[in-house]
Short mmCIF file of C-alpha atoms and ligand atoms in Angstrom, two decimals:
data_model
loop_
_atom_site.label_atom_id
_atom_site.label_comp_id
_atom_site.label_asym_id
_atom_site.label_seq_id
_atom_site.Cartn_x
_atom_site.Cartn_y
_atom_site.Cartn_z
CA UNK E 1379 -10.61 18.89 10.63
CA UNK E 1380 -12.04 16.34 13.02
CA UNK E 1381 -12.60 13.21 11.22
CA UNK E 1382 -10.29 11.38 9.02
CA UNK E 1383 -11.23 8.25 6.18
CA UNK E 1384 -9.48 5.26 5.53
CA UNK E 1385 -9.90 3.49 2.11
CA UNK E 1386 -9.11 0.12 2.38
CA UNK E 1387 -9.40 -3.64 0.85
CA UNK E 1388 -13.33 -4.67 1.03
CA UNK E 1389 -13.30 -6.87 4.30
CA UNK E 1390 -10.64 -5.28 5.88
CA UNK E 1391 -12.61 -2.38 7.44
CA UNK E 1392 -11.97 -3.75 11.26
CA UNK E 1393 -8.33 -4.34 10.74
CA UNK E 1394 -8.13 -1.03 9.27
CA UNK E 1395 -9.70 0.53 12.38
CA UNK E 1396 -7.99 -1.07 14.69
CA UNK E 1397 -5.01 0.15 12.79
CA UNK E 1398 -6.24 3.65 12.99
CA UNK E 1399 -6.88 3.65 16.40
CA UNK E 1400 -3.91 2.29 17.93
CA UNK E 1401 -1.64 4.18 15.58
CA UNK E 1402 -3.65 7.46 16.42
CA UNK E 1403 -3.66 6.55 19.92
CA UNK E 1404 0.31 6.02 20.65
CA UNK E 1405 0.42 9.63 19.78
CA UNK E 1406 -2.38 10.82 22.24
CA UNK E 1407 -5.14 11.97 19.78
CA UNK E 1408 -7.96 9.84 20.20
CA UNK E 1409 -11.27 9.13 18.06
CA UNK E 1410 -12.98 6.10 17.21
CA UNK E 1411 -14.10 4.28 14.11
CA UNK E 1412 -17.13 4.09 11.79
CA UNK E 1413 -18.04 1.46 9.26
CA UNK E 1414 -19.83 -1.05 7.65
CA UNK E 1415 -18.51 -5.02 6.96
CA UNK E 1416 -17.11 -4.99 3.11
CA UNK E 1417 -17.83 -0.89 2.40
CA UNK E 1418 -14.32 -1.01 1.62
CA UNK E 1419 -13.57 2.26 4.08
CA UNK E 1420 -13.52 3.22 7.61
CA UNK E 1421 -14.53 6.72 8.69
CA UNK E 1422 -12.43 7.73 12.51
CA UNK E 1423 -13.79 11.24 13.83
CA UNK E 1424 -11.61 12.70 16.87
CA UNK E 1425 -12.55 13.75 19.83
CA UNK E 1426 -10.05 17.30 19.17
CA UNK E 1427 -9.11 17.74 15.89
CA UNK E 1428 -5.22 16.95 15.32
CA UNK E 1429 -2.53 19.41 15.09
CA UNK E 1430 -1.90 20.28 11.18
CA UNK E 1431 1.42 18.70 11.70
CA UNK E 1432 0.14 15.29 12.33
CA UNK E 1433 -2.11 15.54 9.58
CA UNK E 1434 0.09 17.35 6.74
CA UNK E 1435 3.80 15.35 7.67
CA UNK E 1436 3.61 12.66 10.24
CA UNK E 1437 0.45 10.40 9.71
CA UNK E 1438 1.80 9.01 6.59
CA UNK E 1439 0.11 6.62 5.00
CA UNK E 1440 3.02 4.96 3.57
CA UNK E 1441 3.69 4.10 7.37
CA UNK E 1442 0.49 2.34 7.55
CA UNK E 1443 0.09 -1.47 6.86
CA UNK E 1444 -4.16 -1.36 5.72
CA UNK E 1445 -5.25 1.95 4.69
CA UNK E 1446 -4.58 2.38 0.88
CA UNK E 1447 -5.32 6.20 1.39
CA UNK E 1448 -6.01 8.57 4.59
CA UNK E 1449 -8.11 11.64 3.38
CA UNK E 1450 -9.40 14.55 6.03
CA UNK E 1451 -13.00 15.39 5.71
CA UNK E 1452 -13.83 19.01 5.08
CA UNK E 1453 -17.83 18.71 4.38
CA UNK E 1454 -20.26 16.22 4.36
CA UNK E 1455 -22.89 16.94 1.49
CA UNK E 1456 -26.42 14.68 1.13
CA UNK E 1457 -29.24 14.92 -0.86
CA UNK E 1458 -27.57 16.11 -3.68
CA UNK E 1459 -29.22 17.39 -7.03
CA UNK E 1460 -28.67 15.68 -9.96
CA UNK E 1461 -29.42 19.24 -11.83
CA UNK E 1462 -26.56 20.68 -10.09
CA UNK E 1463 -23.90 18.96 -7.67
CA UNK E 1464 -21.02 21.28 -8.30
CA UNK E 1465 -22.44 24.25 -6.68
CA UNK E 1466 -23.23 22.94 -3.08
CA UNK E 1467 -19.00 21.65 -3.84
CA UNK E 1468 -17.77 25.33 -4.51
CA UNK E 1469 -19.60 26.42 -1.37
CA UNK E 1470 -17.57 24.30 0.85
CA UNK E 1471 -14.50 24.94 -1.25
CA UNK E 1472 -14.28 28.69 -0.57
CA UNK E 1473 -14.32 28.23 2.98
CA UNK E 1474 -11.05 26.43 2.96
CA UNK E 1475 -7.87 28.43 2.31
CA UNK E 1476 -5.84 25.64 0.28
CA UNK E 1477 -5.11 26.13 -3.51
CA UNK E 1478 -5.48 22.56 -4.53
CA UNK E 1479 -3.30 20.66 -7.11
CA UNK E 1480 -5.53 18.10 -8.68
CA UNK E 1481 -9.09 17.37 -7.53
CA UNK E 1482 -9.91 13.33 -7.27
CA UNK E 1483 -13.37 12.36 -7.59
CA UNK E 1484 -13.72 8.87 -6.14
CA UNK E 1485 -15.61 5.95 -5.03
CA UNK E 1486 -15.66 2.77 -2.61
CA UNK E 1487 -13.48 -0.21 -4.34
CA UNK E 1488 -16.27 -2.58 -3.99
CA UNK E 1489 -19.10 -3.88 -6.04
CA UNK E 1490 -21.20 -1.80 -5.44
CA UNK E 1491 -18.93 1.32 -5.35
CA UNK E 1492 -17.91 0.16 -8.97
CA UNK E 1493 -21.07 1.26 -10.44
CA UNK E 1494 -20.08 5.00 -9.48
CA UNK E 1495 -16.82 4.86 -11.25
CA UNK E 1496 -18.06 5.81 -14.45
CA UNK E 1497 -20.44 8.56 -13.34
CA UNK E 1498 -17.09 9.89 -10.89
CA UNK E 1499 -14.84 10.16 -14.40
CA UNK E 1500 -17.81 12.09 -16.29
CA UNK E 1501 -18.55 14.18 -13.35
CA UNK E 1502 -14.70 15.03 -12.91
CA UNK E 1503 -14.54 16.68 -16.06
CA UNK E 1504 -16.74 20.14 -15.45
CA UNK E 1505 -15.90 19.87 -11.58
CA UNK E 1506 -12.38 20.42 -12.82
CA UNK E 1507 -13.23 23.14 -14.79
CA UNK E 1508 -15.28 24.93 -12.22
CA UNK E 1509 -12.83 24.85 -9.55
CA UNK E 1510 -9.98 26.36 -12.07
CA UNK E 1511 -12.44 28.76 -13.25
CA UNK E 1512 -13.09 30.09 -9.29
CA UNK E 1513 -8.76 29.60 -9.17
CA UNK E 1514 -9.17 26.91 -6.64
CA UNK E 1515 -7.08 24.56 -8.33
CA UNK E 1516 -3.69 24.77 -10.38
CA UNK E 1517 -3.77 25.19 -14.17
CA UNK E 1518 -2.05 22.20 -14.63
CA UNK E 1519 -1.84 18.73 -11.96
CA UNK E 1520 0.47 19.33 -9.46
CA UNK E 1521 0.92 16.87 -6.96
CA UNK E 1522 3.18 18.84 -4.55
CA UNK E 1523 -0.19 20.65 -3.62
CA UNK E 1524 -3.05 19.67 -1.05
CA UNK E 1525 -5.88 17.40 -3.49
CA UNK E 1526 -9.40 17.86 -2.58
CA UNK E 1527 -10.99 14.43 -2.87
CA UNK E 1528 -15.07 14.25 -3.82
CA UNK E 1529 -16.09 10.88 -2.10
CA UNK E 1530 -19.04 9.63 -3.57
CA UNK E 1531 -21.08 6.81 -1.21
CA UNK E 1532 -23.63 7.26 -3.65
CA UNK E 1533 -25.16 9.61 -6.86
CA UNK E 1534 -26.42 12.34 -4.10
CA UNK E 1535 -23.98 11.78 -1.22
CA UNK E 1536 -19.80 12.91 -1.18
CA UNK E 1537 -17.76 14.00 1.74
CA UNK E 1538 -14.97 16.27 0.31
CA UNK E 1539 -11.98 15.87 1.94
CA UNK E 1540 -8.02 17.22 1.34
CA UNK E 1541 -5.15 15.36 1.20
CA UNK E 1542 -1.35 15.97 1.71
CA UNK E 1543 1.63 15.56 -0.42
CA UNK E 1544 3.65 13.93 2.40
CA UNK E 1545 1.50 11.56 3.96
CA UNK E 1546 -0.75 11.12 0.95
CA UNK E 1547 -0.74 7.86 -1.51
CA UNK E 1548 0.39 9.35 -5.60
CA UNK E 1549 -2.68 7.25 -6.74
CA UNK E 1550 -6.59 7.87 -7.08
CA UNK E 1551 -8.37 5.69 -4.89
CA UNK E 1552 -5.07 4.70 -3.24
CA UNK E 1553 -4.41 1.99 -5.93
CA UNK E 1554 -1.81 1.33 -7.92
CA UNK E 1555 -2.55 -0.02 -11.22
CA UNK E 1556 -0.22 -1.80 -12.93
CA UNK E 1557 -0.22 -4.01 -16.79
CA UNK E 1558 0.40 -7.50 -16.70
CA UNK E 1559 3.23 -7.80 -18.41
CA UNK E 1560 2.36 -10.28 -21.10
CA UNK E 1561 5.37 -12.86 -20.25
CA UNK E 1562 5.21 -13.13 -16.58
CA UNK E 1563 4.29 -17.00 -15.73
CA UNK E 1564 2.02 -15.12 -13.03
CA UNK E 1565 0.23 -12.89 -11.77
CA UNK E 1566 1.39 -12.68 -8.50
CA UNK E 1567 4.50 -10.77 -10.21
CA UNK E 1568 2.51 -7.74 -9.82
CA UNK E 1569 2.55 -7.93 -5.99
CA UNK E 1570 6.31 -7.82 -6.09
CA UNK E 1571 6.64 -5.17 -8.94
CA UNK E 1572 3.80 -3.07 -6.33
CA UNK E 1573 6.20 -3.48 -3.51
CA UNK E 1574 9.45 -2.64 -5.72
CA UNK E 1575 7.53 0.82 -7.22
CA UNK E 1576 5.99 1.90 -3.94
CA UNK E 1577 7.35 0.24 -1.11
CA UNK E 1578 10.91 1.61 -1.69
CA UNK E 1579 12.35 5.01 -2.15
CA UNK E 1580 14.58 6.11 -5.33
CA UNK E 1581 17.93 5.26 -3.26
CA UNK E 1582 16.52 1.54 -1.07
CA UNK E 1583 15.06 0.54 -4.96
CA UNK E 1584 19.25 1.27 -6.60
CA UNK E 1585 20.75 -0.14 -3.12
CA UNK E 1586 18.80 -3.71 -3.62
CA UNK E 1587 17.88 -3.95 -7.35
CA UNK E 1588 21.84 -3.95 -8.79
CA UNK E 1589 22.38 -5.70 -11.88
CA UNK E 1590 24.38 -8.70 -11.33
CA UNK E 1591 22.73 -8.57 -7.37
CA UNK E 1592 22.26 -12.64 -6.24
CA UNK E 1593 19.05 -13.60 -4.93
CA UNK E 1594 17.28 -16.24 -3.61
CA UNK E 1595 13.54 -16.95 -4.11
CA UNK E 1596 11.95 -19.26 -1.37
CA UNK E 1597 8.51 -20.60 -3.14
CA UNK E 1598 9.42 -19.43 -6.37
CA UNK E 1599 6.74 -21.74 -8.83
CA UNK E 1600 5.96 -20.48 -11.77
CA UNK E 1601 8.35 -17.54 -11.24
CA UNK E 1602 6.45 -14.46 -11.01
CA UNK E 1603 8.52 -12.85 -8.20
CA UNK E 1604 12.39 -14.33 -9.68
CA UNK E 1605 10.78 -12.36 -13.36
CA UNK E 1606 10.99 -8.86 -11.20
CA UNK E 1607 14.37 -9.78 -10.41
CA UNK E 1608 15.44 -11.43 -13.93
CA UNK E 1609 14.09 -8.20 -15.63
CA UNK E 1610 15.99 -6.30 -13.16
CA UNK E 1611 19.67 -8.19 -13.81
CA UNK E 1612 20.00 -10.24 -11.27
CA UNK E 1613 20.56 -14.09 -10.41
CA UNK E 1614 18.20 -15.96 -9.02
CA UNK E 1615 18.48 -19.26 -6.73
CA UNK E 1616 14.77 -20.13 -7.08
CA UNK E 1617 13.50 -22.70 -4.56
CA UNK E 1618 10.10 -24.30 -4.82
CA UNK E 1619 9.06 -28.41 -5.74
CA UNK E 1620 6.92 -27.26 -8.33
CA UNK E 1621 7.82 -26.17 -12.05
CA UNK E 1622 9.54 -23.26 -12.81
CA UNK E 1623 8.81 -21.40 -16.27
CA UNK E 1624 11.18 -22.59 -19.17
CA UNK E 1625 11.70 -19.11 -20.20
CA UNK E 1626 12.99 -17.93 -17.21
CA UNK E 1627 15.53 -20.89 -17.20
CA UNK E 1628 16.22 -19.87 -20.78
CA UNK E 1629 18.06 -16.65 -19.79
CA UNK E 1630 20.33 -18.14 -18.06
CA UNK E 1631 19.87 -15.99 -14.65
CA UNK E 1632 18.05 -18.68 -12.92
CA UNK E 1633 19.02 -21.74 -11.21
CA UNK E 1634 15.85 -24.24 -10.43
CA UNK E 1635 16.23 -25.77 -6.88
CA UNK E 1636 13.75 -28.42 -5.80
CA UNK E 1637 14.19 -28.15 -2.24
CA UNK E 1638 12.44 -26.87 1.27
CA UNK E 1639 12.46 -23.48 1.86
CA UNK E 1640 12.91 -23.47 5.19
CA UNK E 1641 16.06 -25.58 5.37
CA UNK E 1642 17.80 -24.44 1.74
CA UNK E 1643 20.96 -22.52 2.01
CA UNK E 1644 22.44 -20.09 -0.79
CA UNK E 1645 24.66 -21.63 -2.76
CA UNK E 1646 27.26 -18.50 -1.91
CA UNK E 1647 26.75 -18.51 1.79
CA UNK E 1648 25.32 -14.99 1.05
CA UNK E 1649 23.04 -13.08 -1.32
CA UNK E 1650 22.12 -9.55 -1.31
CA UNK E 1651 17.97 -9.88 -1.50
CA UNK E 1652 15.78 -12.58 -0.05
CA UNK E 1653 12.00 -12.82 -1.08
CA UNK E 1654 9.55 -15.29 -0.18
CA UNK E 1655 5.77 -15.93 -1.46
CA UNK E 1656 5.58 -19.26 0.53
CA UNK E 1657 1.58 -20.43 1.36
CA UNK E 1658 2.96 -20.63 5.61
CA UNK E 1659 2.43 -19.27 8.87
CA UNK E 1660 2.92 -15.44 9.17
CA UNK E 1661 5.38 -16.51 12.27
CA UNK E 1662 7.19 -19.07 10.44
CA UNK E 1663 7.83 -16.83 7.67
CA UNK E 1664 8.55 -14.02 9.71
CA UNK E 1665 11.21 -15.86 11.92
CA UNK E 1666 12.88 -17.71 8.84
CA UNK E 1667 13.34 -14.23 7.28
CA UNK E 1668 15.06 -12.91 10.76
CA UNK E 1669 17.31 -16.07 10.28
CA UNK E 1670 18.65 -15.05 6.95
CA UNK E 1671 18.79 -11.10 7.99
CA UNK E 1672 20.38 -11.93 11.80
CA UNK E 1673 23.24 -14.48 9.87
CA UNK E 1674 23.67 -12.05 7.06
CA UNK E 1675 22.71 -14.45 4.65
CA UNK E 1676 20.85 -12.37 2.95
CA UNK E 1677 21.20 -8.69 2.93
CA UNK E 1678 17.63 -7.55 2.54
CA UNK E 1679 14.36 -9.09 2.30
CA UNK E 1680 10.86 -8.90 0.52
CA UNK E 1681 8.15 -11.20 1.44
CA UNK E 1682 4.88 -11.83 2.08
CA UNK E 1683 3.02 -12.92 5.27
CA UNK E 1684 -0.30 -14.60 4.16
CA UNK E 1685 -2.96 -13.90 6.72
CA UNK E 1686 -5.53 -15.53 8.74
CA UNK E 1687 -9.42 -15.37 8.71
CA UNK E 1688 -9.07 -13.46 11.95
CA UNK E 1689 -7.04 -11.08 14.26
CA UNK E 1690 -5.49 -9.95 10.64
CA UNK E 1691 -4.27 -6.77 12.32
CA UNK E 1692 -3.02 -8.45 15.34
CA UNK E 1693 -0.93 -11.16 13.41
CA UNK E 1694 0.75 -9.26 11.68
CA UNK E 1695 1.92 -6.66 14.32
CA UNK E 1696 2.92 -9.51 16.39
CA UNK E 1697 5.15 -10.76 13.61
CA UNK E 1698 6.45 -7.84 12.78
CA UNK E 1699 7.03 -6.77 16.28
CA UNK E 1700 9.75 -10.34 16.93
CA UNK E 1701 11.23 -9.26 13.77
CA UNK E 1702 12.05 -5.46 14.51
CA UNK E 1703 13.02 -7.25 17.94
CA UNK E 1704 15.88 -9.50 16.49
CA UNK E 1705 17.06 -6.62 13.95
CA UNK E 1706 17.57 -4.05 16.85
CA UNK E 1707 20.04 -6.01 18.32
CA UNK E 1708 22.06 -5.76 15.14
CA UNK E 1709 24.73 -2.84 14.57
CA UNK E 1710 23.21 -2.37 11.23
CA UNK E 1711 19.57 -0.10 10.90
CA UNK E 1712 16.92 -1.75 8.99
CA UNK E 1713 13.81 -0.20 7.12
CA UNK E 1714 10.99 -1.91 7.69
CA UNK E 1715 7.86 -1.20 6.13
CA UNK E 1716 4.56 -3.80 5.64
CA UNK E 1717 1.78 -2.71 3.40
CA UNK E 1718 -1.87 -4.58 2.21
CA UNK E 1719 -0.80 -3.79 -1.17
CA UNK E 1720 -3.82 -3.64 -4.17
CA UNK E 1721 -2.67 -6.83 -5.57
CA UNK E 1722 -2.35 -8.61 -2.34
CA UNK E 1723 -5.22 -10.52 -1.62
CA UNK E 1724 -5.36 -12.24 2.23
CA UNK E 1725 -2.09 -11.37 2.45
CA UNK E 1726 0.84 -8.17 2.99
CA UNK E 1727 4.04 -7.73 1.63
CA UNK E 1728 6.64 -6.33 3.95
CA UNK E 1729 10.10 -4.78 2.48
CA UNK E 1730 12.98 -4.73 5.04
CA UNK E 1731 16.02 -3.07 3.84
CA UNK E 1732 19.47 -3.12 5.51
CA UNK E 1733 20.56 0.93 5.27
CA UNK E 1734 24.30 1.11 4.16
C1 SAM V 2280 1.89 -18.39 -4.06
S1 SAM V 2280 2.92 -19.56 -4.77
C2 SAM V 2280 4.29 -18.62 -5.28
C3 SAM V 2280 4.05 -17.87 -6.55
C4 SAM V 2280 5.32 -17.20 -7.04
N1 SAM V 2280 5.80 -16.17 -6.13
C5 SAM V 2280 5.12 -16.55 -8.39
O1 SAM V 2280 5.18 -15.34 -8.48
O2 SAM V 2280 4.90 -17.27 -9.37
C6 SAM V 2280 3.57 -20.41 -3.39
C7 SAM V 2280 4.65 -21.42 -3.74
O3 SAM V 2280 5.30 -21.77 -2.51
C8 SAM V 2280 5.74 -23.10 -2.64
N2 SAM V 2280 6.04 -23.61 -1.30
C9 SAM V 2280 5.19 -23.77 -0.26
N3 SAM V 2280 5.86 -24.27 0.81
C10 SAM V 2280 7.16 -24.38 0.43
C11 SAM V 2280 8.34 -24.82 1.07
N4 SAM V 2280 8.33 -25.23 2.35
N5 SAM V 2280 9.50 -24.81 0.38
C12 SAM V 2280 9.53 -24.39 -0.90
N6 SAM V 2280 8.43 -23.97 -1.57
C13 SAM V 2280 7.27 -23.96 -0.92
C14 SAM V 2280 4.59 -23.80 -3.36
O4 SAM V 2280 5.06 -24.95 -4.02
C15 SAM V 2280 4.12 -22.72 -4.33
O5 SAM V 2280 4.69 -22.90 -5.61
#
């Protein structure tokens, strides 16, 4: 496999790439990238194909802060026909020796790539069938398998390309879908609930999310983020000028403080989980976070670093980078992890949690 795709946010294609090539780079495999402004992927051939290590266990994309999903192209097929696409598939299939566990036929996540999505879920349907029929692909979905992934760029064009259990995203197109749930005050809950589900494994997600856990909220208005927390039993010290929803007071988990962020202190001296959604500078954020983490006022921390029009990639690695420089210093290890989740907009969320 020489050449590796990238789904990402629409807009976010050179951030991506400059992702991909510095993270490919620091382990001496080199390529370069392909794209288009706002095609919502980035395509990175290599000069020598990468060992199947690197691609099946260590180029995770959970480790990655833009790409939603990393996929390795097998074929490239054009000029499809419309009478029969799945046969030019099969051909390409039987030259690969992986038994695959669900097959995901996708499309850009842009405007344009949105008018394939319904054609991609009709077309799944007998693609499914053939492959099970040839015994290319388990009976039933089975995750813990290689998935072959049908990219369509357009009705007569897919690249097919295999993904890996352990460095794969669980979700088609690499996005996580979640409901609203009906009585959040906002919608910018979901980018915390995102970050709780799939930014933390089984044991960080019981370690910080205890009932009875104190937290604090820095920019807390209307109280989408201190929900997460109220729905998960804890107490909330929510700090923001604005108004916070009644309901939330009404349960008797949150106290409202109208107060600066940056200067507010818990009213314990400690609490177990920070988060902040404050509208700031990624560096400000970033070093009022180390603050709380360095003085053990806070145990952990989720927040969000909102970004700028440009040098997206750069900002963030640069605030990230102080961070991880003040924690090392610390006898304590820290997880940190910082993802472009699907409901972040010009924005990531980054999860650092103190290992016990
Ligand atoms: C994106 S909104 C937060 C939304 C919130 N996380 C939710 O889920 O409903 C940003 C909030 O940060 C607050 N904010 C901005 N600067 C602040 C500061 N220095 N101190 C406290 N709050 C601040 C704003 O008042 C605003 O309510």
């Amino acid at each position: 496999m020489t050449s590796l795709i990238a789904y990402c946010r629409s807009g976010y294609e050179s951030d991506t790439a400059k992702e991909l090539a510095e993270r490919t780079a620091q382990q001496n495999i080199y390529g370069y990238p392909i794209f288009r402004p706002n095609q919502g992927f980035v395509e990175f051939p290599f000069y020598e194909p990468p060992s199947e290590t690197f691609i099946s266990n260590e180029f995770d994309v959970k480790n990655t802060i833009f790409p939603r999903q990393l996929i390795w192209v097998i074929a490239v097929l054009s000029d499809l026909e419309p009478s029969d696409r799945i046969s030019p598939i099969l051909n390409e299939v039987t030259k690969h020796a992986d038994k695959f566990g669900a097959v995901w036929v996708e499309y850009p996540d842009t405007d344009e790539g949105k008018g394939l999505a319904k054609f991609c879920r009709k077309f799944a349907v007998p693609l499914r069938q053939a492959l099970r029929k040839e015994n290319y692909l388990t009976k039933q979905e089975k995750l813990l398998y290689p998935v072959l992934h049908v990219f369509f760029t357009d009705f007569n064009t897919c690249k097919l390309a295999i993904s890996y259990p352990h460095t794969r995203s669980p979700f088609e197109l690499g996005v996580c879908r979640l409901k609203f749930p009906s009585s959040a005050p906002s919608r910018s809950t979901l980018k915390l609930e995102e970050a709780i589900l799939t930014m933390l494994n089984d044991s960080e997600r019981r370690l910080v999310f205890r009932a009875g856990a104190r937290a604090v909220d820095l920019g807390a208005c209307p109280g989408g983020w201190t929900y997460q927390l109220v729905t998960r039993e804890m107490y909330v010290e929510a700090v923001d000028n604005g108004l916070i929803d009644e309901k939330l007071m009404a349960t008797g988990q949150v106290a409202h403080f109208a107060a600066d962020g940056f200067t507010y202190r818990p009213q314990h001296h400690k609490v177990d989980l920070l988060v902040c959604d404050m509208i700031e500078q990624p560096d400000r954020v970033a070093k009022l976070m180390g603050d709380w983490l360095v003085t053990g006022r806070s145990l952990h921390a989720i927040f969000n670093l909102k970004l700028p029009m440009k040098q997206r990639y750069e900002t963030v690695s640069q605030a990230l980078l102080s961070l991880k420089s003040r924690l090392v210093k610390l006898d304590d290890q820290f997880s940190v992890k910082a993802r472009h989740l699907y409901h972040d907009r010009d924005e990531v969320t980054v999860t650092v949690v103190r290992q016990s």
